[in-house]
Short mmCIF file of C-alpha atoms in Angstrom, two decimals:
data_model
loop_
_atom_site.label_atom_id
_atom_site.label_comp_id
_atom_site.label_asym_id
_atom_site.label_seq_id
_atom_site.Cartn_x
_atom_site.Cartn_y
_atom_site.Cartn_z
CA MET A 1 42.34 20.90 2.30
CA GLY A 2 45.74 20.64 2.68
CA THR A 3 46.60 19.67 -0.96
CA TRP A 4 44.72 22.60 -2.35
CA ILE A 5 46.22 25.77 0.17
CA THR A 6 49.40 24.62 -0.57
CA ASP A 7 48.77 23.70 -4.63
CA CYS A 8 46.97 26.96 -4.95
CA VAL A 9 50.04 28.89 -2.87
CA LYS A 10 52.48 27.27 -5.31
CA ASN A 11 50.97 27.07 -8.36
CA HIS A 12 48.10 29.37 -9.03
CA PRO A 13 49.61 33.11 -11.08
CA ARG A 14 45.82 34.14 -10.90
CA CYS A 15 45.70 33.72 -6.94
CA ILE A 16 48.56 35.90 -6.03
CA ASN A 17 47.44 38.90 -4.16
CA ASP A 18 49.79 41.87 -5.31
CA SER A 19 47.79 44.29 -3.15
CA ARG A 20 49.75 46.44 -0.71
CA PRO A 21 50.80 44.28 2.34
CA PHE A 22 47.67 44.28 4.77
CA ILE A 23 47.34 43.49 8.66
CA PRO A 24 43.99 43.62 10.36
CA THR A 25 43.27 46.09 13.16
CA ARG A 26 42.52 42.60 15.30
CA LEU A 27 43.27 39.19 15.11
CA LEU A 28 43.06 36.09 17.24
CA ASP A 29 45.99 34.15 18.04
CA VAL A 30 44.65 30.54 18.16
CA ALA A 31 48.38 29.52 19.52
CA ALA A 32 48.61 32.16 21.97
CA PHE A 33 48.62 29.54 24.99
CA GLN A 34 50.79 26.21 24.85
CA ASN A 35 48.61 23.16 26.06
CA SER A 36 45.45 24.73 25.66
CA ASP A 37 42.88 25.73 22.64
CA ASP A 38 42.10 29.10 24.76
CA ILE A 39 42.78 31.99 22.30
CA ARG A 40 43.13 35.75 22.89
CA LEU A 41 42.92 39.10 20.99
CA VAL A 42 45.81 40.80 19.71
CA MET A 43 46.85 43.93 17.94
CA LEU A 44 49.44 43.47 15.53
CA ASP A 45 52.68 46.22 14.96
CA VAL A 46 51.41 46.79 11.61
CA LYS A 47 54.96 48.26 10.66
CA LEU A 48 55.78 44.16 10.82
CA SER A 49 56.26 41.87 7.69
CA PRO A 50 52.72 40.59 5.92
CA THR A 51 51.04 38.03 8.35
CA ARG A 52 49.13 35.20 7.11
CA TYR A 53 45.92 35.37 8.85
CA VAL A 54 42.56 32.80 8.08
CA ALA A 55 39.10 34.62 7.97
CA LEU A 56 35.91 32.74 8.90
CA SER A 57 32.53 33.98 7.35
CA HIS A 58 29.29 32.38 9.42
CA CYS A 59 25.73 33.17 10.20
CA TRP A 60 24.93 34.76 13.36
CA GLY A 61 21.96 33.78 13.41
CA PRO A 62 18.58 34.98 16.09
CA THR A 63 19.19 37.34 19.01
CA THR A 64 18.92 33.96 20.89
CA GLN A 65 21.73 32.28 19.39
CA LEU A 66 24.25 35.15 18.57
CA PRO A 67 28.12 33.94 18.93
CA ILE A 68 30.20 35.79 21.45
CA THR A 69 31.21 39.09 20.66
CA THR A 70 34.03 41.97 21.48
CA THR A 71 32.30 45.17 22.96
CA VAL A 72 34.00 48.36 24.55
CA SER A 73 33.31 46.90 27.96
CA THR A 74 34.99 43.11 27.53
CA LEU A 75 37.51 44.38 25.13
CA GLU A 76 40.44 44.15 27.93
CA ASN A 77 39.10 40.86 28.95
CA ARG A 78 39.55 39.49 25.44
CA MET A 79 42.30 40.25 24.94
CA GLN A 80 43.81 38.70 27.91
CA ARG A 81 42.17 35.19 27.28
CA ILE A 82 39.33 33.85 25.83
CA LYS A 83 38.27 30.60 27.13
CA PHE A 84 37.91 27.58 24.34
CA SER A 85 34.67 26.22 26.03
CA HIS A 86 32.99 29.90 25.82
CA LEU A 87 33.51 29.97 21.92
CA SER A 88 30.36 28.73 19.69
CA GLN A 89 30.35 25.41 17.94
CA THR A 90 31.06 27.03 14.69
CA PHE A 91 34.11 29.60 16.68
CA GLN A 92 35.51 26.37 18.08
CA ASP A 93 35.88 23.77 14.44
CA ALA A 94 37.01 27.35 12.89
CA VAL A 95 40.21 27.55 15.51
CA LYS A 96 40.83 23.53 15.37
CA LEU A 97 40.77 23.48 11.41
CA VAL A 98 43.36 26.77 11.61
CA LYS A 99 46.03 25.03 14.09
CA GLN A 100 45.22 21.92 11.94
CA LEU A 101 46.49 23.53 8.79
CA GLY A 102 49.39 24.73 10.39
CA GLN A 103 48.38 28.54 10.78
CA HIS A 104 48.46 31.08 13.29
CA TYR A 105 46.01 33.66 13.35
CA LEU A 106 42.05 33.75 12.80
CA TRP A 107 40.04 37.07 12.22
CA ILE A 108 36.44 36.51 12.92
CA ASP A 109 34.18 39.54 12.43
CA SER A 110 32.11 39.20 15.62
CA LEU A 111 35.32 39.33 18.13
CA CYS A 112 37.63 41.15 16.02
CA ILE A 113 35.42 44.61 15.48
CA ILE A 114 33.78 46.56 18.73
CA GLN A 115 30.28 45.31 18.47
CA ASP A 116 29.00 48.64 20.47
CA ASP A 117 31.63 51.22 19.04
CA LYS A 118 29.96 52.98 16.17
CA THR A 119 33.30 54.36 14.50
CA ASP A 120 35.13 50.98 15.24
CA TRP A 121 32.20 49.23 13.26
CA ALA A 122 32.20 52.13 10.41
CA ILE A 123 36.15 51.39 9.49
CA GLU A 124 36.06 47.62 10.19
CA ALA A 125 33.31 47.14 7.78
CA ALA A 126 34.29 49.45 5.34
CA ALA A 127 38.00 47.50 5.46
CA MET A 128 36.32 44.37 4.48
CA ALA A 129 37.91 44.26 0.61
CA ALA A 130 41.17 43.92 2.97
CA VAL A 131 40.56 41.78 5.35
CA TYR A 132 38.60 39.24 3.30
CA GLY A 133 41.32 40.00 0.19
CA ASN A 134 44.45 39.21 2.04
CA SER A 135 43.63 36.04 4.12
CA ILE A 136 45.28 33.17 3.26
CA PHE A 137 41.96 31.18 2.89
CA THR A 138 38.65 31.41 4.15
CA ILE A 139 36.83 29.07 6.48
CA PHE A 140 32.61 28.99 4.82
CA ALA A 141 30.51 27.71 7.46
CA LEU A 142 27.94 27.05 4.82
CA SER A 143 25.42 25.21 6.10
CA SER A 144 25.38 26.42 9.05
CA GLN A 145 22.11 28.90 10.13
CA ASN A 146 23.58 29.74 13.53
CA SER A 147 27.00 30.13 15.55
CA THR A 148 26.23 26.64 16.43
CA GLY A 149 26.21 24.76 14.27
CA GLY A 150 29.70 24.56 13.57
CA CYS A 151 32.30 24.15 10.60
CA ARG A 152 31.45 20.92 8.88
CA VAL A 153 29.45 19.21 6.28
CA ASN A 154 25.87 19.25 6.72
CA ALA A 155 26.04 20.99 9.86
CA GLN A 156 22.08 21.65 10.17
CA GLY A 157 21.52 17.50 9.86
CA THR A 158 19.23 18.74 7.06
CA SER A 159 20.77 17.72 3.64
CA LEU A 160 18.60 17.48 0.40
CA VAL A 161 20.38 14.99 -1.15
CA LYS A 162 22.47 12.19 -0.43
CA ALA A 163 26.18 12.53 -0.88
CA SER A 164 27.45 10.90 -4.02
CA ARG A 165 28.58 6.85 -2.79
CA TYR A 166 32.28 6.56 -4.67
CA CYS A 167 35.19 3.68 -4.05
CA ASP A 168 38.75 4.15 -4.42
CA ILE A 169 40.67 1.85 -6.20
CA ASN A 170 44.92 1.91 -6.75
CA THR A 171 46.36 1.06 -9.84
CA ALA A 172 49.90 1.21 -11.01
CA ALA A 173 48.72 4.28 -13.32
CA GLY A 174 47.30 5.88 -10.23
CA ARG A 175 43.89 6.36 -8.28
CA ILE A 176 40.70 5.37 -10.15
CA ARG A 177 37.62 6.68 -7.90
CA LEU A 178 33.94 4.63 -8.97
CA PHE A 179 30.84 7.05 -8.02
CA GLU A 180 27.19 4.96 -6.93
CA SER A 181 26.09 7.77 -9.03
CA PRO A 182 26.70 11.19 -10.75
CA PRO A 183 28.98 13.67 -8.39
CA LYS A 184 26.86 16.89 -8.34
CA GLN A 185 27.90 19.75 -9.57
CA TRP A 186 29.69 22.62 -7.97
CA HIS A 187 27.71 25.61 -8.42
CA ILE A 188 24.46 23.29 -7.66
CA GLU A 189 25.83 22.00 -4.28
CA TYR A 190 26.84 25.48 -3.33
CA GLY A 191 23.88 27.27 -4.42
CA ASP A 192 24.58 29.41 -7.60
CA ASP A 193 22.18 30.26 -10.42
CA THR A 194 25.43 30.15 -12.80
CA TYR A 195 23.47 29.88 -15.93
CA LYS A 196 20.32 32.53 -14.77
CA HIS A 197 18.04 29.55 -16.21
CA GLY A 198 16.85 29.65 -12.80
CA ARG A 199 16.93 30.59 -9.15
CA TYR A 200 19.44 30.45 -6.22
CA SER A 201 19.59 27.77 -4.48
CA THR A 202 18.78 28.29 -0.48
CA HIS A 203 19.55 24.77 1.28
CA ASN A 204 23.19 26.16 2.40
CA PRO A 205 21.99 29.18 4.87
CA LEU A 206 25.62 31.07 4.65
CA ARG A 207 24.47 31.29 0.72
CA THR A 208 21.32 33.29 1.66
CA ARG A 209 23.13 35.92 3.74
CA ALA A 210 23.44 39.60 2.18
CA TRP A 211 26.61 40.13 3.92
CA THR A 212 28.06 36.65 2.96
CA LEU A 213 28.54 37.88 -0.64
CA GLN A 214 31.61 39.80 -0.75
CA GLU A 215 33.46 37.95 1.81
CA ARG A 216 33.54 34.81 -0.50
CA GLU A 217 33.97 37.21 -3.61
CA LEU A 218 36.30 38.96 -1.91
CA SER A 219 38.69 36.00 -0.43
CA VAL A 220 41.25 34.15 -2.83
CA ARG A 221 40.63 31.17 -1.73
CA GLY A 222 37.65 29.10 0.04
CA ILE A 223 37.11 25.90 1.77
CA HIS A 224 32.47 25.57 2.03
CA PHE A 225 31.47 23.23 4.19
CA SER A 226 28.19 22.74 2.13
CA ALA A 227 25.06 20.40 2.87
CA ASN A 228 26.53 17.70 0.97
CA MET A 229 30.18 17.80 0.83
CA VAL A 230 33.41 20.34 1.23
CA LEU A 231 33.64 22.33 -1.44
CA TRP A 232 36.86 24.53 -2.95
CA GLU A 233 37.25 27.11 -4.90
CA CYS A 234 39.84 29.66 -5.43
CA ARG A 235 40.39 32.37 -8.46
CA THR A 236 41.92 29.77 -10.53
CA THR A 237 39.90 26.41 -10.11
CA LYS A 238 36.81 24.63 -7.88
CA ALA A 239 36.97 21.01 -7.04
CA SER A 240 35.12 19.07 -4.19
CA SER A 241 35.82 16.70 -1.52
CA GLU A 242 34.05 14.07 -4.53
CA THR A 243 36.35 15.20 -7.27
CA PRO A 244 39.07 16.87 -5.39
CA TRP A 245 41.74 17.00 -8.38
CA GLU A 246 39.43 18.46 -11.09
CA ARG A 247 38.26 21.56 -11.98
CA LEU A 248 34.86 22.36 -12.01
CA GLU A 249 33.62 25.21 -14.06
CA PRO A 250 30.49 25.90 -15.25
CA ARG A 251 29.57 25.17 -18.82
CA ASP A 252 26.86 26.00 -20.92
CA ASP A 253 26.30 27.03 -24.41
CA PHE A 254 23.02 29.21 -23.58
CA PHE A 255 24.70 31.77 -20.94
CA PRO A 256 22.52 35.61 -21.98
CA TRP A 257 24.52 37.59 -24.12
CA PRO A 258 25.49 41.32 -21.93
CA LEU A 259 23.89 44.17 -23.55
CA ARG A 260 26.08 46.42 -25.42
CA ILE A 261 25.65 50.09 -24.29
CA ASN A 262 26.56 51.61 -27.51
CA SER A 263 27.58 49.75 -31.00
CA THR A 264 31.21 50.53 -30.60
CA GLU A 265 31.85 48.65 -26.75
CA ASP A 266 34.59 45.70 -26.41
CA THR A 267 32.15 42.47 -26.19
CA GLN A 268 35.71 40.73 -25.17
CA LEU A 269 35.81 39.07 -22.05
CA GLY A 270 37.47 41.04 -19.04
CA GLY A 271 35.80 44.17 -21.75
CA PRO A 272 33.25 46.97 -20.27
CA VAL A 273 30.05 44.91 -21.57
CA SER A 274 31.35 41.53 -19.92
CA LEU A 275 32.57 43.73 -16.56
CA ARG A 276 29.40 45.48 -16.67
CA ASP A 277 27.26 42.47 -17.00
CA ARG A 278 29.46 40.75 -13.32
CA TRP A 279 28.37 43.53 -11.87
CA TYR A 280 24.91 42.90 -12.34
CA GLU A 281 25.13 39.54 -11.93
CA LEU A 282 26.47 40.49 -8.65
CA THR A 283 24.14 43.13 -7.39
CA GLU A 284 21.30 40.04 -8.54
CA ASP A 285 22.98 37.95 -6.14
CA PHE A 286 23.15 40.41 -3.28
CA SER A 287 19.80 41.51 -3.54
CA SER A 288 17.91 37.53 -3.72
CA ARG A 289 19.96 37.69 -0.02
CA SER A 290 18.59 38.80 3.05
CA LEU A 291 19.90 41.22 5.84
CA SER A 292 19.38 41.29 10.00
CA ARG A 293 19.18 45.23 9.52
CA GLU A 294 17.77 47.24 6.55
CA ARG A 295 20.44 49.86 6.91
CA ASP A 296 23.23 47.02 6.25
CA LYS A 297 22.23 47.52 2.50
CA LEU A 298 24.69 49.37 1.02
CA PRO A 299 27.43 48.77 4.03
CA ALA A 300 27.23 45.27 3.02
CA LEU A 301 28.51 45.41 -0.76
CA SER A 302 30.67 48.72 0.20
CA GLY A 303 33.87 45.91 0.36
CA LEU A 304 32.98 44.91 -3.22
CA ALA A 305 32.26 47.81 -4.90
CA SER A 306 35.50 49.30 -3.89
CA THR A 307 37.65 46.87 -5.87
CA PHE A 308 35.73 47.37 -8.97
CA VAL A 309 37.07 51.33 -9.14
CA GLU A 310 40.32 50.17 -10.91
CA SER A 311 37.52 48.10 -13.68
CA PHE A 312 34.73 51.41 -13.96
CA GLY A 313 37.50 54.31 -13.63
CA PRO A 314 36.84 57.32 -12.02
CA ASP A 315 33.04 57.92 -12.41
CA PRO A 316 31.00 57.87 -9.37
CA TYR A 317 29.79 55.04 -7.28
CA LEU A 318 26.11 55.91 -7.12
CA VAL A 319 24.08 54.06 -4.67
CA GLY A 320 24.50 50.48 -5.84
CA ILE A 321 25.01 51.38 -9.89
CA TRP A 322 28.37 52.94 -11.28
CA ARG A 323 27.63 56.29 -13.48
CA ASN A 324 29.72 54.94 -16.38
CA HIS A 325 26.71 51.86 -16.21
CA MET A 326 23.84 54.63 -17.01
CA PRO A 327 21.41 54.59 -18.50
CA SER A 328 21.64 50.85 -18.19
CA GLY A 329 21.81 50.80 -15.03
CA LEU A 330 18.25 52.05 -13.65
CA LEU A 331 16.55 49.64 -16.11
CA TRP A 332 16.80 46.60 -13.59
CA LYS A 333 13.48 45.11 -12.35
CA THR A 334 11.97 43.46 -8.67
CA THR A 335 11.13 40.03 -9.12
CA LEU A 336 8.22 38.33 -7.37
CA GLU A 337 9.51 35.78 -4.91
CA SER A 338 9.11 32.09 -5.12
CA GLU A 339 8.58 30.33 -1.80
CA SER A 340 12.62 29.05 -2.07
CA SER A 341 13.64 32.65 -1.83
CA PRO A 342 15.07 34.10 1.75
CA HIS A 343 12.07 36.88 0.80
CA SER A 344 9.51 34.72 0.55
CA ALA A 345 7.94 36.30 3.70
CA PHE A 346 6.89 39.25 1.58
CA GLN A 347 7.13 40.44 -1.83
CA PRO A 348 9.19 43.49 -2.71
CA ARG A 349 8.91 46.38 -0.14
CA ARG A 350 10.62 49.62 0.62
CA PRO A 351 12.32 49.89 4.03
CA MET A 352 10.99 51.07 7.40
CA SER A 353 13.56 54.25 6.63
CA TYR A 354 15.00 56.24 3.74
CA ARG A 355 17.98 54.38 2.54
CA ALA A 356 18.52 55.01 -1.54
CA PRO A 357 16.66 56.94 -4.22
CA SER A 358 13.85 55.16 -6.09
CA TRP A 359 15.87 54.96 -8.98
CA SER A 360 18.49 52.54 -6.98
CA TRP A 361 17.79 48.90 -6.72
CA ALA A 362 19.07 49.19 -3.20
CA SER A 363 15.59 51.13 -2.38
CA ILE A 364 13.98 47.90 -2.47
CA ASP A 365 14.03 44.54 -0.39
CA SER A 366 13.52 42.45 -2.93
CA LEU A 367 15.05 39.94 -5.82
CA ILE A 368 16.33 42.47 -8.64
CA SER A 369 16.48 41.39 -12.18
CA TYR A 370 19.16 43.06 -15.00
CA GLU A 371 17.25 40.77 -18.05
CA SER A 372 16.19 43.84 -19.37
CA GLN A 373 20.09 44.47 -20.60
CA ARG A 374 20.42 40.93 -21.80
CA LEU A 375 20.30 39.27 -25.13
CA SER A 376 18.85 35.64 -25.35
CA ASN A 377 21.92 32.90 -26.53
CA GLU A 378 20.75 29.88 -28.60
CA GLY A 379 23.86 28.72 -28.96
CA GLY A 380 25.40 30.50 -32.07
CA PRO A 381 27.47 33.61 -32.15
CA ARG A 382 26.43 37.12 -30.67
CA PRO A 383 23.42 38.59 -32.74
CA GLU A 384 24.52 41.98 -34.08
CA GLU A 385 21.69 44.49 -32.56
CA SER A 386 20.04 46.82 -34.92
CA VAL A 387 20.56 50.55 -34.38
CA CYS A 388 17.09 50.60 -33.04
CA SER A 389 18.31 49.12 -29.65
CA TYR A 390 20.93 52.11 -29.42
CA ASP A 391 18.73 55.24 -29.90
CA TYR A 392 18.82 57.13 -26.64
CA GLY A 393 16.00 59.56 -28.58
CA LEU A 394 16.26 62.29 -26.24
CA PHE A 395 17.56 61.01 -23.03
CA GLU A 396 19.91 62.24 -21.27
CA ILE A 397 21.61 62.18 -17.85
CA VAL A 398 22.53 66.25 -17.19
CA ASP A 399 23.77 65.55 -13.65
CA SER A 400 23.92 63.48 -10.07
CA GLU A 401 24.01 64.60 -6.75
CA LEU A 402 25.08 62.05 -3.62
CA THR A 403 24.95 62.90 0.58
CA LEU A 404 27.00 60.32 1.92
CA ALA A 405 26.07 59.42 5.67
CA GLY A 406 29.40 58.57 6.66
CA SER A 407 33.23 58.82 5.46
CA ASP A 408 32.52 55.63 2.96
CA GLN A 409 31.94 56.56 -0.12
CA PHE A 410 30.31 52.97 -1.04
CA GLY A 411 28.53 52.59 2.01
CA ALA A 412 25.35 54.21 3.38
CA ILE A 413 24.09 57.79 2.37
CA SER A 414 21.77 60.61 3.51
CA SER A 415 20.49 61.21 -0.04
CA ALA A 416 20.50 61.11 -3.81
CA SER A 417 19.23 62.51 -6.74
CA LEU A 418 19.94 62.38 -10.83
CA ILE A 419 19.14 65.15 -13.18
CA LEU A 420 17.29 63.75 -16.04
CA ARG A 421 15.87 65.29 -19.47
CA GLY A 422 13.52 62.99 -21.62
CA CYS A 423 10.36 62.60 -22.93
CA ILE A 424 7.40 61.67 -20.29
CA LEU A 425 4.12 60.40 -21.44
CA PRO A 426 1.64 59.92 -18.78
CA MET A 427 -0.67 56.62 -19.50
CA LEU A 428 -3.26 54.53 -18.60
CA PHE A 429 -2.28 51.31 -17.30
CA ARG A 430 -4.43 47.87 -16.38
CA TYR A 431 -4.17 44.42 -14.92
CA GLU A 432 -5.55 41.94 -17.32
CA GLN A 433 -7.02 38.52 -16.29
CA HIS A 434 -8.43 35.86 -18.31
CA GLY A 435 -10.82 33.43 -16.31
CA ASN A 436 -9.86 32.50 -13.45
CA GLU A 437 -5.96 32.70 -13.88
CA SER A 438 -4.22 35.70 -13.98
CA MET A 439 -2.53 35.89 -17.84
CA TYR A 440 0.58 37.36 -16.40
CA ASP A 441 2.10 35.75 -13.26
CA ASP A 442 4.53 38.01 -12.98
CA GLY A 443 3.16 41.53 -12.11
CA MET A 444 2.92 42.46 -15.09
CA ARG A 445 0.80 45.13 -16.12
CA VAL A 446 -0.32 46.33 -19.74
CA LEU A 447 0.22 49.96 -20.83
CA ILE A 448 -2.91 51.44 -22.92
CA GLY A 449 -2.59 54.43 -25.78
CA ASP A 450 -4.73 56.98 -26.42
CA ASP A 451 -6.87 55.27 -28.94
CA GLY A 452 -7.53 52.47 -26.24
CA SER A 453 -5.12 49.65 -27.60
CA ILE A 454 -2.50 47.73 -25.77
CA ALA A 455 0.66 50.38 -26.11
CA GLY A 456 3.25 48.36 -23.73
CA ALA A 457 3.94 46.54 -20.74
CA PHE A 458 4.63 47.91 -17.25
CA TYR A 459 6.50 45.92 -14.43
CA PRO A 460 5.52 47.70 -10.93
CA ASP A 461 8.41 47.56 -8.83
CA ILE A 462 5.49 46.92 -5.63
CA ILE A 463 2.54 46.05 -6.77
CA THR A 464 0.50 47.86 -3.54
CA GLU A 465 2.27 51.62 -4.38
CA VAL A 466 0.17 51.75 -7.35
CA ARG A 467 -2.85 50.49 -6.41
CA GLY A 468 -6.03 52.83 -5.92
CA THR A 469 -4.03 54.96 -9.18
CA LYS A 470 -4.45 54.12 -12.89
CA TRP A 471 -1.75 56.50 -14.50
CA VAL A 472 1.96 56.54 -14.47
CA HIS A 473 4.06 58.48 -16.17
CA CYS A 474 6.22 56.74 -18.64
CA LEU A 475 9.82 57.81 -19.41
CA SER A 476 11.68 56.58 -22.91
CA ILE A 477 14.96 55.57 -22.68
CA LYS A 478 16.29 53.17 -25.25
CA GLY A 479 15.70 51.05 -27.92
CA GLU A 480 14.51 47.25 -27.63
CA SER A 481 15.95 44.33 -29.25
CA LEU A 482 14.59 41.88 -31.51
CA PHE A 483 16.96 39.31 -29.27
CA ALA A 484 16.54 39.91 -26.07
CA GLU A 485 16.82 37.82 -23.35
CA THR A 486 13.36 38.40 -22.81
CA LYS A 487 10.70 38.14 -25.38
CA VAL A 488 8.01 40.34 -25.90
CA PRO A 489 4.81 37.99 -24.55
CA ASN A 490 2.75 36.80 -27.31
CA GLU A 491 -0.36 38.20 -25.05
CA LEU A 492 0.52 41.73 -25.66
CA TYR A 493 0.41 43.02 -29.32
CA GLN A 494 -1.28 39.59 -30.02
CA LYS A 495 1.90 38.16 -32.36
CA ASP A 496 4.79 36.82 -32.00
CA PHE A 497 7.63 38.74 -33.32
CA SER A 498 10.97 37.73 -35.66
CA THR A 499 12.29 40.13 -37.95
CA GLU A 500 14.17 42.90 -37.05
CA ASP A 501 11.69 44.80 -39.59
CA GLU A 502 9.37 44.29 -37.01
CA PHE A 503 11.30 46.31 -34.20
CA SER A 504 12.12 49.09 -36.64
CA GLY A 505 10.21 52.32 -38.58
CA GLU A 506 6.83 52.46 -37.09
CA ASN A 507 7.36 49.15 -35.94
CA ALA A 508 10.35 50.03 -33.17
CA MET A 509 9.80 49.89 -29.28
CA ILE A 510 11.39 51.42 -26.31
CA MET A 511 12.21 50.70 -22.71
CA GLY A 512 12.44 53.00 -20.21
CA LEU A 513 11.35 53.79 -17.02
CA ALA A 514 7.54 54.29 -14.84
CA LEU A 515 7.24 57.18 -12.97
CA THR A 516 5.09 59.39 -10.23
CA LYS A 517 4.93 62.73 -9.60
CA ASP A 518 6.22 63.89 -6.48
CA THR A 519 3.12 65.57 -5.22
CA THR A 520 5.03 68.56 -3.10
CA ARG A 521 7.29 69.86 -5.08
CA LEU A 522 7.76 70.72 -9.04
CA ASN A 523 9.54 68.81 -11.82
CA VAL A 524 10.14 65.73 -9.15
CA TYR A 525 9.43 62.40 -9.66
CA GLN A 526 10.08 59.06 -8.53
CA ARG A 527 10.48 55.71 -10.25
CA VAL A 528 7.30 52.90 -9.71
CA GLY A 529 8.72 50.27 -11.95
CA LEU A 530 10.14 48.77 -15.60
CA ILE A 531 8.22 49.64 -19.40
CA ARG A 532 9.38 47.38 -21.38
CA TRP A 533 8.26 46.98 -25.30
CA VAL A 534 5.84 50.26 -25.72
CA LYS A 535 5.60 51.55 -29.45
CA ARG A 536 8.42 54.24 -29.34
CA TYR A 537 5.63 56.35 -32.26
CA LEU A 538 3.92 57.57 -29.34
CA PHE A 539 6.46 59.52 -28.07
CA SER A 540 7.04 61.34 -31.54
CA GLY A 541 5.37 64.51 -30.60
CA SER A 542 6.61 64.65 -27.22
CA ALA A 543 9.05 67.31 -26.23
CA ALA A 544 11.85 66.55 -23.92
CA SER A 545 12.23 68.30 -20.30
CA THR A 546 14.49 68.72 -17.62
CA PHE A 547 13.29 67.26 -14.31
CA THR A 548 15.03 65.66 -10.67
CA PHE A 549 14.52 61.58 -9.90
CA ILE A 550 14.60 60.88 -6.63
#
């Protein structure tokens, strides 16, 4: 681990932190007492030169196993002395590791934030980007599900896969490592769905927690104690205790292409298209994770969102969606949960109290997907989308309104709405079923045209919200692409679409949103789902109207 850190600090230009000097409000001094592992909470002078410190990312666990914390009443005592024996196993391991690696200070959220002081909590939560972004490295207790597991491999003793056994042979030319079986790929061991071919893994408990996404993404360097091995990552490379010398980067010829908003957008790596898709990837990952407190949905992503301001410009951040990503950013869908998901105990649902407008993915606790905004990659060059793909018809975003709940522009809100203009068409929908098995296992309903024929697909955000009704108001937003990552279901129109002609002219299709009217206010609508592959000609006689979207 020390070699990884030293090599990165000395030899990785990409890992140099060029932000302004930063010292957290409070730190834990792990070398405060000679001949003792006891620690104490300190407040360093911000005028001092930059101070190196290590951050910890960990699972708090259930209320019966919460770690030691700092409160208003214990603050003074914490700044005097914290006995090592009073620390949980995870904190003890972190303290020992920090000292072994030659560092002096450690940042742990439960001890460095005053937990029952709302003002302090809000200030420190908004500073997460700086706290993790400026740490020399972050320790991730990846395989520990609470504070008792420790910072160690297979902390819970429930490793699913035996770590590959190996032996080293030293030769004159160097060391050769022989494996009993192929070493695990980094992204599989961590639990990433790097290629978007399946689901996020949950065998490492820390991987399932919402707050820890930004803790990982913001950290320049990270040491992860996973179920089977120690993992290293920095902005330059990834490695593991099995293959500590080698870069382990994803390689796949079939990574989906991000969809452009218009035909002139730059598709190069680091350009607006790839950066937008990166944000979509992060929100998808974030939505797969769970929170102890529903109200933390936006604050838990705030620090990460703040780092994208430079990339996305001055346009406002609207409840998890950047204004310059619209209308693309509105076209997410919920995904029914698998048993491996941390949300498997329930299907998509709304929080108990207001958290976000219906058009934001943050309004729902569910795994969400931006698959509608990606093109299929079958190993060749990026396909050229047709003009129809960029046809937004009469749709436009007129204005937006946002009221924050506090001072953090990326945090919790009190209210938000959009003023939209577009074509809205009421449509019947129904659930198709063949025999004893459902025709669709992803929650899809079919939209019905005036002549009784199938007119498109409707994916409810929450199935129970549309039970008892047969109608939705369909808002046309943009054209569909033949090369979309998700193909038109054969069962929808009883045919396989394979040419551009089948997606243009009278055959053109659109995607958009399914809405319901607010029964108490005029021209106010709420989102209830996503619509796909709807016949464009159905909207040809519809006039555009302006409405409020809440």
